[in-house]
Coordinates of C-alpha atoms in Angstrom, one line a residue:
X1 CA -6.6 -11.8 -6.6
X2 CA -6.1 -8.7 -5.0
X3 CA -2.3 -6.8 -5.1
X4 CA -1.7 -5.6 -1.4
X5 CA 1.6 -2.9 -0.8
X6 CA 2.9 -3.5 2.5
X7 CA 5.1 -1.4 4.2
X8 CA 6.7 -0.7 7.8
X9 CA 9.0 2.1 9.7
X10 CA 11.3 0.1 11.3
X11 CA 9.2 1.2 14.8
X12 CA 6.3 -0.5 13.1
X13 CA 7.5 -3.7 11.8
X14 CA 6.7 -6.1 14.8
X15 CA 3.1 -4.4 14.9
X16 CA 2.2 -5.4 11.2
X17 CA 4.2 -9.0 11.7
X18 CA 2.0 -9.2 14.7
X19 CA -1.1 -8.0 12.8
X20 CA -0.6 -10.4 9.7
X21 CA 0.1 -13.4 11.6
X22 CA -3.2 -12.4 13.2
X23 CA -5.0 -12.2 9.8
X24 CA -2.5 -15.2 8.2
X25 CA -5.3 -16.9 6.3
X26 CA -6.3 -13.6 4.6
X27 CA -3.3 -13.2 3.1
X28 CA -3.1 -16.3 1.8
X29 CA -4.6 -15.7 -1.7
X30 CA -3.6 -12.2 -2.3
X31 CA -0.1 -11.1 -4.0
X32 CA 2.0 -9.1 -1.8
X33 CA 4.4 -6.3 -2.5
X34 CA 6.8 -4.5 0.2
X35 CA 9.9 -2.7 1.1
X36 CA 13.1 -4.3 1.8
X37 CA 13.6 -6.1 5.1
X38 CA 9.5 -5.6 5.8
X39 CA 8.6 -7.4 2.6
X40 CA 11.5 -10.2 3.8
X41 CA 10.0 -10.6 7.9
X42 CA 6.6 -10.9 6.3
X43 CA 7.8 -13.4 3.8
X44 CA 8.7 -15.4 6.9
X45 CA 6.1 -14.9 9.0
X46 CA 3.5 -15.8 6.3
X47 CA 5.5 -18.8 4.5
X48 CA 4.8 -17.4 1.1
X49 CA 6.3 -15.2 -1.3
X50 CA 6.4 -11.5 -1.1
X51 CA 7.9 -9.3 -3.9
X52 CA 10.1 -7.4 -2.5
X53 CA 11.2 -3.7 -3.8
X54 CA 14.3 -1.6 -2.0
X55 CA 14.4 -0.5 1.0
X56 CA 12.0 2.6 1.7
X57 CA 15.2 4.9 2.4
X58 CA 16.6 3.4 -1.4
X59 CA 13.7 3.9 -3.2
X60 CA 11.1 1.2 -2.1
X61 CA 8.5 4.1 -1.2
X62 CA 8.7 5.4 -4.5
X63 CA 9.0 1.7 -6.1
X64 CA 5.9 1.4 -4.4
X65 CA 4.5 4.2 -5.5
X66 CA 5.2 3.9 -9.2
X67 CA 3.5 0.6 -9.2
X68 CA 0.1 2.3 -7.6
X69 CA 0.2 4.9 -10.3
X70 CA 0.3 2.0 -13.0
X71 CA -2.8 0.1 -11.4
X72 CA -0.8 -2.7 -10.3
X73 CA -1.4 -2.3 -6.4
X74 CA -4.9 -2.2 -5.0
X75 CA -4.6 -1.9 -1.3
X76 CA -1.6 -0.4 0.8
X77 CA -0.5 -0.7 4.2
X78 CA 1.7 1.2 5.9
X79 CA 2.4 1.1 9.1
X80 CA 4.5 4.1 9.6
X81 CA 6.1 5.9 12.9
X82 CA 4.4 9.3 13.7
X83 CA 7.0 9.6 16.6
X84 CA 10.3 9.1 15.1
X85 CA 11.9 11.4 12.0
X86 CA 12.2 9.6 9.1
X87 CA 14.9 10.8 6.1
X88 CA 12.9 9.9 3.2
X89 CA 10.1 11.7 4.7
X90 CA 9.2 13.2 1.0
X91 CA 9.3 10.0 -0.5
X92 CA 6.5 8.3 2.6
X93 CA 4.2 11.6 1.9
X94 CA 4.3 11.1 -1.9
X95 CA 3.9 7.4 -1.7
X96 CA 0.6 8.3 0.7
X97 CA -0.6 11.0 -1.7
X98 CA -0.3 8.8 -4.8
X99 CA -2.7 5.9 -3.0
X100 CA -4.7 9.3 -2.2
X101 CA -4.5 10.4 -5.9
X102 CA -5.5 7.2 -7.8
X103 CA -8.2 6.1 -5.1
X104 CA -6.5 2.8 -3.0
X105 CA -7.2 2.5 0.0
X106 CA -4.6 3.4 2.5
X107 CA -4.4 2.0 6.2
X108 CA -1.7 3.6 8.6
X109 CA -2.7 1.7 11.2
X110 CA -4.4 -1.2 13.2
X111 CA -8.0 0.0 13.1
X112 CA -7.4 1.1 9.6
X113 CA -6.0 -1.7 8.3
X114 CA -8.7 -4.2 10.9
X115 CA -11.7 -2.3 9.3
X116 CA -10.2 -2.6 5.4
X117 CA -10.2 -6.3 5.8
X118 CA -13.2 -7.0 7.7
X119 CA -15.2 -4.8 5.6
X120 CA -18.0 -6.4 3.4
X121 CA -17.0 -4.1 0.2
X122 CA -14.8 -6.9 0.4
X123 CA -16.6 -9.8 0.6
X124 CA -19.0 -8.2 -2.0
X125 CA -16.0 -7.5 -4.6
X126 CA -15.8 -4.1 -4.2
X127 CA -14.5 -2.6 -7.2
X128 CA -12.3 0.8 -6.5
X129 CA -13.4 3.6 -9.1
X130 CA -10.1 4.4 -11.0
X131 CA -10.3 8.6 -11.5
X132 CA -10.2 9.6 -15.2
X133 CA -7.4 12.5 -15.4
X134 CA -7.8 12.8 -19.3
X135 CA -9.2 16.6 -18.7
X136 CA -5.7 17.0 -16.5
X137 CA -3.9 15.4 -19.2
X138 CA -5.3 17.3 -21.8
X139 CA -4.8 20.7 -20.1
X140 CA -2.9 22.3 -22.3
X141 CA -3.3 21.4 -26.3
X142 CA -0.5 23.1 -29.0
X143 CA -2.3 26.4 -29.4
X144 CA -1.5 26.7 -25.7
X145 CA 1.9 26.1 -25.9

């Protein structure tokens, strides 16, 4: 089963309702994770649960992100608004470099997210390589200090 993050600006939400009511039976099998009110309109629209962190301006971004850097999310979504200034701005930019750091895929819009579901990697299992930062985390030993 695969753990999908989904996320929406609020300009955005009623293009990924609109999008996963397209793609409905997808979804079906997979556990889903998402901000606030998002994770609650998808809850609705799909009929099944969705775990739902704070909102993204509270914290759900970096909720989200946390959970990527501890290998429990394997796909996000995130619909966000290019257009409109967002006040967690950090927090959507670090949320989108974490996916970047630890190798998720990352779809920020229709096509994106249209060519991650359709792909065959997917059909076929597609395992993501998960980067090994042990030379990172070993970067400085106790003679260094």
């Amino acid at each position: 089963m695969k753990t999908i993050a989904l996320v929406a600006h609020d300009g955005k939400k009623a293009a990924l309702l609109e999008w996963i009511a397209q793609h409905k039976t997808f979804f079906a099998d997979k556990q889903l994770i998402a901000t606030g009110t998002t994770g609650r309109l998808i809850s609705e629209t799909l009929r099944q649960p969705v775990r739902c962190m704070a909102s993204g301006p509270l914290g759900g971004d970096q909720q989200i992100g946390a959970l990527i850097a501890e290998q429990q999310i394997d796909w996000l979504i995130f619909f966000w608004d290019p257009l409109s200034s967002q006040p967690h701005d950090p927090d959507v930019k670090a949320l989108i470099r974490l996916a970047v750091v630890w190798n998720i895929p990352v779809a920020c819009n229709i096509a994106t997210a249209d060519f991650i579901i359709h792909s065959s990697l997917y059909r076929q299992g597609y395992q993501r390589e998960i980067p090994d930062f042990n030379a990172h985390n070993n970067r400085l030993t106790a003679k260094d200090s």
